[in-house]
XYZ file of C-alpha atoms in Angstrom:
618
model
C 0.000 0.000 0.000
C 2.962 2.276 0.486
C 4.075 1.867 -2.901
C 0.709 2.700 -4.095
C 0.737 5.939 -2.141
C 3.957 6.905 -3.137
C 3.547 6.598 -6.697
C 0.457 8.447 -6.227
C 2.005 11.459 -4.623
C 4.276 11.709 -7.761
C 1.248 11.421 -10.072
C 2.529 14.024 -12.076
C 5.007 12.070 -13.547
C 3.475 9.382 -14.787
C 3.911 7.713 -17.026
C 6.987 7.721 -15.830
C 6.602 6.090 -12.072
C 3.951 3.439 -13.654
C 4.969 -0.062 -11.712
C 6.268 -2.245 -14.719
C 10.008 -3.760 -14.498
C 9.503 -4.829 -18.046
C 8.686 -0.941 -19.222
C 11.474 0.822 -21.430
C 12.438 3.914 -19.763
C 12.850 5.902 -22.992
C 9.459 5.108 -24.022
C 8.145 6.434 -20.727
C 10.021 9.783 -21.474
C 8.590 10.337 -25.103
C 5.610 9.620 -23.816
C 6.036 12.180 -21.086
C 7.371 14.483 -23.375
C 4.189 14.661 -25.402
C 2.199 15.035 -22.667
C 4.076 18.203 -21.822
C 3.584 19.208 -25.198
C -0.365 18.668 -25.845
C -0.905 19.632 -22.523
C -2.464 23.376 -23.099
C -4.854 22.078 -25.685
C -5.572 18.779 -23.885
C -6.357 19.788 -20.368
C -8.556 22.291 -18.896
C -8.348 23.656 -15.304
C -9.127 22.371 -12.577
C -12.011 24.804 -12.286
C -13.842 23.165 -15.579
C -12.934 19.975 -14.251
C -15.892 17.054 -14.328
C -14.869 13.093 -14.168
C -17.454 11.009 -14.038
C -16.874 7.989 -11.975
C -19.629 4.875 -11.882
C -18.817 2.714 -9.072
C -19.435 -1.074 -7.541
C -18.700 -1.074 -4.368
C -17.345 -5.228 -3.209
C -20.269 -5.190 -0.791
C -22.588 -3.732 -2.897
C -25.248 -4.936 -5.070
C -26.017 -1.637 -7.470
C -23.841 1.083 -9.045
C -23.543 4.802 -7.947
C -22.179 7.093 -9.779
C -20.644 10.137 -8.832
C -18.711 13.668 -10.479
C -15.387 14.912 -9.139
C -14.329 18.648 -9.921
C -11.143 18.953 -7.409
C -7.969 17.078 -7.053
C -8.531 16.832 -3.451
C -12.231 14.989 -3.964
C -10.669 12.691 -6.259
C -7.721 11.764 -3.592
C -10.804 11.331 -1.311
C -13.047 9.111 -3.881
C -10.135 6.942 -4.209
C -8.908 6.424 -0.877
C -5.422 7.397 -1.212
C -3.345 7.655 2.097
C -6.677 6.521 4.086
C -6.107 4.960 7.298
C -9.167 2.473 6.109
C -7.976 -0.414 4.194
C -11.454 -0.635 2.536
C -10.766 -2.695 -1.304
C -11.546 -1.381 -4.377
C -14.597 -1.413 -5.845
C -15.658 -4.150 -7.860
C -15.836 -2.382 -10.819
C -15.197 1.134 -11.531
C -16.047 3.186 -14.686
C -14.055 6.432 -15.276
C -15.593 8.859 -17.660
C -13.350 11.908 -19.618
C -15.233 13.789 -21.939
C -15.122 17.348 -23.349
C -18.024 20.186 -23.915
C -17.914 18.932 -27.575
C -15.571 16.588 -29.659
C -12.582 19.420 -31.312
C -12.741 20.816 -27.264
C -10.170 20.542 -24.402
C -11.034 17.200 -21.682
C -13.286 18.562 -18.537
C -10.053 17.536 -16.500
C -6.695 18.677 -15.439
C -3.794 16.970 -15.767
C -3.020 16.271 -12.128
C -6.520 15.297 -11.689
C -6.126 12.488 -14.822
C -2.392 11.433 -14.148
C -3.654 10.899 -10.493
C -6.394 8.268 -11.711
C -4.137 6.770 -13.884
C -1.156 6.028 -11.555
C -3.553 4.847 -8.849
C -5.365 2.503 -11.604
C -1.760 1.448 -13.330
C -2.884 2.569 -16.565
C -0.967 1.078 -19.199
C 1.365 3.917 -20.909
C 0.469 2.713 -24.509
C -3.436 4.483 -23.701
C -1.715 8.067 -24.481
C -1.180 7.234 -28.029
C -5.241 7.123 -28.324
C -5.681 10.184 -25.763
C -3.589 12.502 -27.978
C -6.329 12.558 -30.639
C -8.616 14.300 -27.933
C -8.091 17.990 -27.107
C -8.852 21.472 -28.452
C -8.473 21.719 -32.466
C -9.512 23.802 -35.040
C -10.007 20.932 -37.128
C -10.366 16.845 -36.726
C -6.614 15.610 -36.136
C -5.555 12.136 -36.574
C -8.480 11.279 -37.848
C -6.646 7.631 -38.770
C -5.057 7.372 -35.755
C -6.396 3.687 -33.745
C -5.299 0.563 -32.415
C -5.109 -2.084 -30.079
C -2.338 -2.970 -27.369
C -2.648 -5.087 -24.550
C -0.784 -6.521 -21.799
C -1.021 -9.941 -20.134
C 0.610 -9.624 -16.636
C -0.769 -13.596 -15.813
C 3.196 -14.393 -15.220
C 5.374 -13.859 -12.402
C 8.110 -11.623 -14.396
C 4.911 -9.761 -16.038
C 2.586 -8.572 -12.705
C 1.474 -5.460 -11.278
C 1.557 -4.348 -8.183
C 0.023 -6.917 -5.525
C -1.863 -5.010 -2.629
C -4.279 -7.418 -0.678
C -5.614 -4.032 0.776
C -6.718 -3.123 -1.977
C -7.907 -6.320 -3.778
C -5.224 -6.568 -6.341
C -3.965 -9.706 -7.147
C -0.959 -8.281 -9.578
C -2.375 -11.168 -12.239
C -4.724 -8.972 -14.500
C -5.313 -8.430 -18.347
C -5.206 -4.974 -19.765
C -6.250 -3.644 -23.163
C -6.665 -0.335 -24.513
C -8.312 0.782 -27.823
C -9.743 3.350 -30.235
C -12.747 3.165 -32.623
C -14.765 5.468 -34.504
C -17.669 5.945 -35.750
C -20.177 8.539 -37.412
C -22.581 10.941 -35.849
C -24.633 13.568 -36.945
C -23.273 17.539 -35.808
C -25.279 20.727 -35.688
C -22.491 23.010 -35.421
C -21.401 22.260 -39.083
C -23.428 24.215 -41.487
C -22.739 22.397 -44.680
C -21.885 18.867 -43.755
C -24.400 17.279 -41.071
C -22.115 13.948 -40.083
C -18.903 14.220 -37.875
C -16.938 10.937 -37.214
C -16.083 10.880 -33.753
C -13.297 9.122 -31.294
C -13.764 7.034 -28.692
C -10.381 5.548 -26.855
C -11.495 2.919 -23.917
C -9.229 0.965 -21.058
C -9.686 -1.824 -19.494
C -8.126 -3.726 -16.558
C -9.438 -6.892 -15.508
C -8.078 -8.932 -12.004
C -8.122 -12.163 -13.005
C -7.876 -13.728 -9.456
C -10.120 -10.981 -7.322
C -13.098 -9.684 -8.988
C -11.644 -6.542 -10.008
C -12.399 -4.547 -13.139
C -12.025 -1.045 -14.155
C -12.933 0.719 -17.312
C -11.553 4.470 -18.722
C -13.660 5.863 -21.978
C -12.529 8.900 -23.032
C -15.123 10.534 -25.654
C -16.115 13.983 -27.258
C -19.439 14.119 -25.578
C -21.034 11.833 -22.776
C -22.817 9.615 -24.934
C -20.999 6.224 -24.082
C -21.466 7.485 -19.938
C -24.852 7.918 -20.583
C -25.228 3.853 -22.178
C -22.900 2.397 -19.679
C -25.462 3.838 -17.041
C -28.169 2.527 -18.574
C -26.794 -0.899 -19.040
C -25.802 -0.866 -15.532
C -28.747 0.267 -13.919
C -31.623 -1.878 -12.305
C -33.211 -1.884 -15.516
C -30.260 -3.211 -17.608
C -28.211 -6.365 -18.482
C -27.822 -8.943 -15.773
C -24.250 -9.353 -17.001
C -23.461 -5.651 -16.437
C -24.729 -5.582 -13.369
C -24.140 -9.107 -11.527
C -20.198 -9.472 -9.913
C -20.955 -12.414 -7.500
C -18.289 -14.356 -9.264
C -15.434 -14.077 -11.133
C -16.513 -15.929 -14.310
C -19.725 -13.137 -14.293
C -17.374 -10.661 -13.929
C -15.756 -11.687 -17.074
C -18.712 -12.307 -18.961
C -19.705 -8.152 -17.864
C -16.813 -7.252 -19.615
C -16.925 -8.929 -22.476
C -20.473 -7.383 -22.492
C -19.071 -3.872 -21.921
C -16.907 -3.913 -25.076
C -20.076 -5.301 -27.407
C -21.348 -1.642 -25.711
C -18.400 0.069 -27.712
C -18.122 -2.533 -30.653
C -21.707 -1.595 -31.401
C -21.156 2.516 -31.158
C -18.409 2.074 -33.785
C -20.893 -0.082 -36.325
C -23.846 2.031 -36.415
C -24.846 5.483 -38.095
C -22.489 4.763 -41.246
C -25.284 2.960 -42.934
C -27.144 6.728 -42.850
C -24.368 8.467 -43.300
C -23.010 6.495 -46.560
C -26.610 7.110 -47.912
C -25.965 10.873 -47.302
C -22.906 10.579 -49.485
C -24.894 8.944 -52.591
C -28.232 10.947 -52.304
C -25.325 14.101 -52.389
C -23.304 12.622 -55.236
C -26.742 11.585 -57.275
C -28.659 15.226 -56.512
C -25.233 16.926 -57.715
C -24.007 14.564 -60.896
C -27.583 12.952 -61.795
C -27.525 15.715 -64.944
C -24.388 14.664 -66.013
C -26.014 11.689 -67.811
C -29.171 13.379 -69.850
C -27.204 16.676 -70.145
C -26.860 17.791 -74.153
C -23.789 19.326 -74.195
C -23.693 19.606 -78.054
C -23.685 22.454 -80.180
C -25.599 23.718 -82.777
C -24.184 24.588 -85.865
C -25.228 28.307 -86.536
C -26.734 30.334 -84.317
C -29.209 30.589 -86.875
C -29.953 26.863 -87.337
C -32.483 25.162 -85.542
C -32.867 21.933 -84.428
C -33.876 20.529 -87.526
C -36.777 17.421 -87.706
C -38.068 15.913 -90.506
C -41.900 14.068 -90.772
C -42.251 10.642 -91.264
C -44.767 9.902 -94.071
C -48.151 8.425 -93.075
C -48.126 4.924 -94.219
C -51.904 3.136 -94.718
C -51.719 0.228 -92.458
C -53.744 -2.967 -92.960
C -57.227 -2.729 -90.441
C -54.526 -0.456 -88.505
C -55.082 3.136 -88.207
C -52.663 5.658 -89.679
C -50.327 7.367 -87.607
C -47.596 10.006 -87.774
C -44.556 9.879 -85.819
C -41.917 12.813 -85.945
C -38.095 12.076 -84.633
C -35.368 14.473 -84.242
C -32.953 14.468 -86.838
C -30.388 15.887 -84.886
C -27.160 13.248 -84.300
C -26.894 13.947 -80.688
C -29.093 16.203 -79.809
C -32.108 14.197 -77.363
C -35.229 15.073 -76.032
C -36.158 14.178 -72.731
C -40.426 13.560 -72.607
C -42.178 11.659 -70.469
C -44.121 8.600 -72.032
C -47.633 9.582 -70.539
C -46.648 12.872 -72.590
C -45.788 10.985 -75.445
C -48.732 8.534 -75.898
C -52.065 8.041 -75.371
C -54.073 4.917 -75.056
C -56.308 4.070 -77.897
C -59.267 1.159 -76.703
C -59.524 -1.745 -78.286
C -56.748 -0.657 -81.126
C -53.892 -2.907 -82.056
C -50.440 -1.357 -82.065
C -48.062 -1.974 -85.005
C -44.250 -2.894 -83.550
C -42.997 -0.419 -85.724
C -44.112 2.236 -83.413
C -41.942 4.009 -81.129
C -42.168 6.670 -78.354
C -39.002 9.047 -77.087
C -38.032 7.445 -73.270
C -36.871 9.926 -70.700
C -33.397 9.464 -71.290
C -33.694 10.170 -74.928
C -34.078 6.530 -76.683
C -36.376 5.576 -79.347
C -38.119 2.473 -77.544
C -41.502 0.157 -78.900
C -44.547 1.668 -77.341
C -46.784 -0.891 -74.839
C -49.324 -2.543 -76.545
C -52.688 -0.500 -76.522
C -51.130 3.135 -76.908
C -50.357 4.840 -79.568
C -47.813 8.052 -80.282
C -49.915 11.415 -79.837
C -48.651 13.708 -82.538
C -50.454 16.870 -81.055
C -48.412 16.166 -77.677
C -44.957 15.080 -79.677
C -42.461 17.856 -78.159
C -40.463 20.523 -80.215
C -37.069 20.399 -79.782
C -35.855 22.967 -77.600
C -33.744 25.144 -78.948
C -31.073 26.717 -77.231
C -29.036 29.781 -77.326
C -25.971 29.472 -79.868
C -24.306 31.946 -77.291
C -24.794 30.559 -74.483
C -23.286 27.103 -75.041
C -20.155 25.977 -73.073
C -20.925 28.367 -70.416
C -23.879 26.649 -68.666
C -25.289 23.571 -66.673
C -21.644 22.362 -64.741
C -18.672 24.394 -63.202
C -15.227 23.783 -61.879
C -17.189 24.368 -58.527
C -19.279 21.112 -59.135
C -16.058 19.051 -59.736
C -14.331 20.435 -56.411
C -17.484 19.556 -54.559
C -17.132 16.342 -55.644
C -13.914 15.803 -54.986
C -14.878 16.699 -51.847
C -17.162 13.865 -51.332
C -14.735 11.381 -52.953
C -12.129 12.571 -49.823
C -14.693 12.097 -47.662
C -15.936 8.049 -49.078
C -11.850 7.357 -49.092
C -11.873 8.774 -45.665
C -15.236 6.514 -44.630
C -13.969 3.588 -46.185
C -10.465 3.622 -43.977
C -12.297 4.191 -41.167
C -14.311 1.755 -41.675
C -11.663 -0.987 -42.181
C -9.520 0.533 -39.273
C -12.559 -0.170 -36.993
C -12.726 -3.776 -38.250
C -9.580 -4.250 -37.733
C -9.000 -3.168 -34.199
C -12.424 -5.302 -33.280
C -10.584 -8.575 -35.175
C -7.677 -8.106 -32.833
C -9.696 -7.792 -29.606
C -11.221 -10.928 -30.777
C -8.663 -12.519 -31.138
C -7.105 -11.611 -27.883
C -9.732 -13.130 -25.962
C -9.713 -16.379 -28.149
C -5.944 -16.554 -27.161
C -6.326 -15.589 -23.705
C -8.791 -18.227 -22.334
C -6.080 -20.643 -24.738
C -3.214 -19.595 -23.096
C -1.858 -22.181 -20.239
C -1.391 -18.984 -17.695
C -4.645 -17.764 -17.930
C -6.941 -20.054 -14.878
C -8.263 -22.819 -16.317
C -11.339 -23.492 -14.116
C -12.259 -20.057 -15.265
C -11.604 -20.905 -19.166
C -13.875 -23.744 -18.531
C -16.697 -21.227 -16.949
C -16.296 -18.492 -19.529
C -16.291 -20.258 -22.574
C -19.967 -19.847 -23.493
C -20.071 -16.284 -22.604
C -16.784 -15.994 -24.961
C -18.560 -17.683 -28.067
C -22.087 -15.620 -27.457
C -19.199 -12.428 -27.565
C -17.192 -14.185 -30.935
C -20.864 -14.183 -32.272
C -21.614 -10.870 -31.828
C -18.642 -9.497 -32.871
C -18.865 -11.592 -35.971
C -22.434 -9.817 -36.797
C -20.689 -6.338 -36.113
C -17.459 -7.256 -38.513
C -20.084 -8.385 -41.003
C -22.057 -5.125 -41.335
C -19.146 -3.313 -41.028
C -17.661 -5.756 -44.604
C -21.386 -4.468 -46.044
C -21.064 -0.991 -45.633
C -17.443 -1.159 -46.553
C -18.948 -3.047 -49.807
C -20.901 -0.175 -50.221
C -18.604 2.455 -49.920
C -15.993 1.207 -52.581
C -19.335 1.027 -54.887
C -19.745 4.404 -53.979
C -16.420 5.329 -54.851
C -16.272 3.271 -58.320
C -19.748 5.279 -59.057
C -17.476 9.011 -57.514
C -14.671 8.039 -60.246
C -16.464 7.352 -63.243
C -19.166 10.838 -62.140
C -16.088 13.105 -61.816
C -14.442 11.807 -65.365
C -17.660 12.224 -67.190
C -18.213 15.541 -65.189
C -14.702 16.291 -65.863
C -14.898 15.412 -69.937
C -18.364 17.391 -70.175
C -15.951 20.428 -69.067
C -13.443 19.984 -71.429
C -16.345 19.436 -73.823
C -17.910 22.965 -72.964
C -14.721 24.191 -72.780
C -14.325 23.275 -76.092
C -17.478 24.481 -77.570
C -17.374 27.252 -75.747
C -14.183 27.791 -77.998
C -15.922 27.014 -81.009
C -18.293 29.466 -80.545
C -16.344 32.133 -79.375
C -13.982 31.389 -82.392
C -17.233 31.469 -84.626
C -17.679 35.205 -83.122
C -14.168 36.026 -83.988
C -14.541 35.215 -87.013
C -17.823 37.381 -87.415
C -15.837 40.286 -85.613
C -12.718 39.859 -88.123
C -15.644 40.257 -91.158
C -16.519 42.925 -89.655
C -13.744 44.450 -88.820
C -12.336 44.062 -92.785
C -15.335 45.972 -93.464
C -14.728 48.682 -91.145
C -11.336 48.777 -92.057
C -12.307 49.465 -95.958
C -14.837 51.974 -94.696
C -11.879 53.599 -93.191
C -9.473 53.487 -96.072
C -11.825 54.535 -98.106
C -12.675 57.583 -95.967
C -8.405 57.767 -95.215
C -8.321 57.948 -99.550
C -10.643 60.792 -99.640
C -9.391 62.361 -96.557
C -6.124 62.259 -98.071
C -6.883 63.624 -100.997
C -9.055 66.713 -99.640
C -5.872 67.106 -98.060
C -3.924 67.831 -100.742
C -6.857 69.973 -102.337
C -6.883 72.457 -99.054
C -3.070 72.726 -99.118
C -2.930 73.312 -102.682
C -6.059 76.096 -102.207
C -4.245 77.240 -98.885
C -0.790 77.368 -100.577
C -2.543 79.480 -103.810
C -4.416 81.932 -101.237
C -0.980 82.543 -99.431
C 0.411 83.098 -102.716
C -2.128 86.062 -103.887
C -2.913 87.275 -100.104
C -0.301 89.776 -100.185
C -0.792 91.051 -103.746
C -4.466 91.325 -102.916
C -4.168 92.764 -100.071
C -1.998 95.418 -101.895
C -4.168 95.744 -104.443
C -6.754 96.844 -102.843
C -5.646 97.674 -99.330
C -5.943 101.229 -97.767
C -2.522 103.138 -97.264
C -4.277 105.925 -96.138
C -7.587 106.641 -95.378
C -9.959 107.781 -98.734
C -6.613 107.136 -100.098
C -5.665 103.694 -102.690
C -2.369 102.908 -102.527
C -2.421 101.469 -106.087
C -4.971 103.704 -107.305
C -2.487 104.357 -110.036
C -3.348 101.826 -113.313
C -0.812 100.019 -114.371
C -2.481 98.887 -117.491
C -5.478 101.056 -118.480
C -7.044 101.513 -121.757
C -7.679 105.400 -123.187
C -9.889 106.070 -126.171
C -7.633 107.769 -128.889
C -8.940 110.404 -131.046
C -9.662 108.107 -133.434
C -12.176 106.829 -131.547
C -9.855 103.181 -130.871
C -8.768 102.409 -127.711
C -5.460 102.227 -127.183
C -3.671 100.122 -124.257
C -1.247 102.205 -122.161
C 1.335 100.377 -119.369
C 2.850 101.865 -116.731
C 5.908 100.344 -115.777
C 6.899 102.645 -112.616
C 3.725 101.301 -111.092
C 4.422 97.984 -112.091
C 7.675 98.106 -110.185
C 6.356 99.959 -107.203
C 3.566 97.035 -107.010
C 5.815 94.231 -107.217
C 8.502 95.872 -104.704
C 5.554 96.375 -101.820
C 3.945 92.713 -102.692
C 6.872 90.408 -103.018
C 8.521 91.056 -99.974
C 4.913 90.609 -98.045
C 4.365 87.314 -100.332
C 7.776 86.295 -98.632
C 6.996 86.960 -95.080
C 3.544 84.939 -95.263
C 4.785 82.038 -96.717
C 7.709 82.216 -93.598
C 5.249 82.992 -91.080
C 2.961 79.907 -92.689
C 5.977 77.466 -92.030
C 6.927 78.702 -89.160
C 3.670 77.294 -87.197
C 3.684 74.169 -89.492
C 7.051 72.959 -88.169
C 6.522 73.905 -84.314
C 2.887 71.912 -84.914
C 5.010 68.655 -86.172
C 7.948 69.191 -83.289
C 4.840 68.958 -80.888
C 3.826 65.890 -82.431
C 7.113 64.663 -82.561
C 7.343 65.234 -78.628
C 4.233 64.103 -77.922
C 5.318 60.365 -79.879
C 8.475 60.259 -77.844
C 6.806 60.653 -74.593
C 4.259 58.147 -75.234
C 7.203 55.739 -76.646
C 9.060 56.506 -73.249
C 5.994 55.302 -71.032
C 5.380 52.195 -72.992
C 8.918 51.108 -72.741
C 9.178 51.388 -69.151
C 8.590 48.319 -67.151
């Protein structure tokens, strides 16, 4: 008992002071060394603190349960350091659970290292607690196992206290499974697959068992209370013997075995009805395209043919090579009493097949449907999106992700199986109690055969499902490229209309450049004659003075002679004046004229560079 209390007092060091001379000391310190590292997001304080403990006293006859918030209270529950040497109850449940599944444990570490030194919980359970804690998202979501230990031998037992009831022969096993369960606090995905890591130690010479199920939520509390309550089981609740205490435990794992088979049958149905409400188009859809966007789907009438004591019918089929029309048959035919139906005659099925009609109907031409046409534009850019193939990709992740969960939780169920198949074989374990146990161990192998075989069904079921995901996302994926495609065709199609057009523009414009270019060369030709007889003009007739003409001299008049003739008479002195005054004006226009033509181009010229400048910069 001494030992017991000491290694309790350093309970903050386990796993390091758990009683095993076989244990490896460096796998004691990695495992302590992850503890120190989880510990923020695996632990609360000890003010949120809430283990739930379910208890069978050795002189009892029912289970009570009770909640510990304080260190101190759970020294007290357990009787450490108590001067009475009361044993342990017969069996004790311990209960860990968070305020939801990606939240920390309702427990501090000293209070949980303190229940598992005083229960010598075997080190290998961390590996299964370290999926627990606070997370944003779900972490080692593949993460399970089984491990056991068989201390039956002398080299291989626990600590002996007679106090206490403990033998030091006992059988441990710790595991995780999984399974599925629906979430409200996801808005777009209603299932959540959940952990669920149990331990159990089981005295094979006292009746002595104790159980540790650490979950998300209290869910497998709430069913181990029920099972062990007045109402439940008679193996859960009946310790009078040691072979009854056996059979309570095998009982007590079908509890958890049967928590990680149920729920995936709803939840792989979720994943189909999803995949077939979100790819169910992908098979009718008519992804072709026409080929104008003035062309119309184009039909042709079959000719009436007079059939022998057979009425005369009409039938019109599309004449399109892919294009399909989706009807319903009671839209296509009508039932004619009493008439005889030729085999010839066919009706459109929903999924666009020419198929013969039932005998007694007949095809209703009034109700045959158009084909629908649609937009030239608007094909390639409707009915699927790269957003429908990431969705699906989603669900494919999460089928692959079912189906290895699925398989993980089969095998960890084989393997505790199989451990109780070897154990009641083995030549340590106590014969006598073999012998007593082996009914209740074949009603358990039968059960957990049932639970492996659903398990096979829905895993069945899921690589369907995932078959049906691959062959969905490559059609869904080749209708893309196929609307990629057209939608290249067409937009081609509309280049090409655009390039027409633009040739025709572009002849508009050199025509208009031609005649620009040559009304050009008309004003500078008028502009360049103007300049020339401006100044002359303007001499001619300009004012020098006022009332007064500068050239109001002729110089080239006509006089009558006396004769009667006219006779020409030139001046040349106003000739000369004229030319002297108009020249030099004629000059200074013409200068002036190119003057402000070549600062116009050097404007343009700066202008060009400047724009040449800002394209070439990077």
């Amino acid at each position: 008992m001494e030992q017991v209390v000491a290694v309790c007092n350093d309970a903050l060091r386990y796993p390091q002071n758990f009683v095993d001379q076989n244990a490896l000391e460096y796998k004691l310190a990695s495992y302590s060394e992850q503890l120190n590292e989880h510990q923020r997001r695996l632990f609360s304080t000890e003010n949120e603190a809430a283990l739930g403990f379910r208890d069978l006293e050795s002189d009892g006859r029912a289970f009570w349960s009770l909640q510990v918030k304080s260190a101190d209270t759970l020294r007290s529950h357990l009787r450490i350091a108590s001067r009475s040497r009361r044993a342990d109850p017969r069996c004790r449940f311990l209960f860990v659970h968070a305020p939801h599944s990606r939240e920390s444990l309702k427990t501090s570490r000293e209070m949980l290292m303190l229940a598992f030194t005083y229960l010598q919980v075997m080190p290998e359970f961390l590996d299964f607690l370290f999926v627990f804690g606070k997370q944003a998202h779900a972490q080692d979501l593949y993460c399970s196992g089984f491990r056991q230990r068989t201390r039956l031998t002398k080299s291989e037992m626990g600590l002996k206290v007679p106090e206490l009831g403990w033998s030091g022969q006992e059988l441990q096993v710790c595991y995780s499974l999984k399974s599925v369960e629906r979430s409200g606090s996801q808005r777009d995905w209603p299932w959540s697959i959940r952990h669920c890591a149990a331990h159990h130690s089981f005295d094979v010479k006292n009746i002595r068992s104790s159980w540790i199920i650490v979950k998300g939520d209290q869910l497998m509390e709430r069913r181990v209370q029920s099972a062990t309550s007045d109402r439940g089981p008679l193996e859960l609740s009946s310790f009078q013997s040691i072979d009854k205490a056996f059979a309570a435990a095998l009982a007590t794992h079908l509890i958890l075995c049967d928590w990680s088979a149920e729920n995936w049958r709803w939840y792989i149905k979720y994943l189909e009805d999803t995949l077939q409400e979100m790819t169910r188009g992908t098979i009718n859809i008519n992804a072709d395209i026409p080929q104008s966007p003035a062309a119309e789907t184009e039909s042709f009438v079959m000719q009436p043919r007079q059939m022998t004591n057979q009425t005369q019918r009409t039938a019109k089929s599309s004449f399109s090579r892919f294009s399909r029309t989706q009807t319903q048959i009671n839209e296509n035919i009508e039932m004619t009493p009493g008439q005889q139906q030729p085999q010839s005659q066919t009706y459109t099925n929903p999924g666009g097949l020419k198929q013969p009609l039932p005998p007694g109907y007949t095809a209703n031409e009034s109700q045959t449907p158009k084909p629908r046409a649609i937009p030239y534009e608007s094909y390639g850019q409707q009915q699927f999106s790269f957003n429908d193939l990431q969705k699906i990709q989603d669900i494919e992740e999460k089928t692959n992700e079912t189906r290895l969960v699925l398989k993980l939780n089969l095998s960890v169920i084989s393997q505790l199986r199989n451990h109780y198949r070897s154990i009641i074989k083995s030549q340590d374990f106590p014969q006598d109690l073999g012998r007593r146990c082996s009914g209740d161990l074949a009603c358990f192998e039968r059960r957990i055969d049932g639970i492996e075989g659903d398990i096979r069904l829905q895993t069945l079921r899921v690589e369907a499902l995932l078959r049906l995901l691959g062959d969905r996302k490559a059609l869904l994926r080749g209708l893309l490229d196929f609307q990629n495609m057209q939608a290249n065709r067409v937009l081609a199609d509309q280049s090409r209309k655009s390039t027409k057009n633009m040739e025709h523009l572009t002849h508009d414009m050199s025509e208009i450049a031609r005649k620009t270019k040559s009304e050009t060369v008309s004003m500078k030709i008028i502009t360049l004659v103007t300049l020339f007889f401006l100044p002359g003009t303007f001499i001619s007739v300009g004012s020098f003075f006022i009332f007064l003409t500068l050239m109001s001299t002729d110089i080239v008049h006509w006089d009558t002679g006396n004769d009667g003739k006219s006779v020409k008479n030139f001046q040349l002195g106003a000739l000369q004046i004229y030319l002297a005054i108009s020249l030099p004006f004629m000059l200074v226009t013409f200068g002036i004229w190119y003057g402000f033509h070549r600062l116009e181009r050097h404007k343009e010229a700066l202008k060009k560079a400047q724009s040449q400048a800002k394209i070439a910069q990077p």
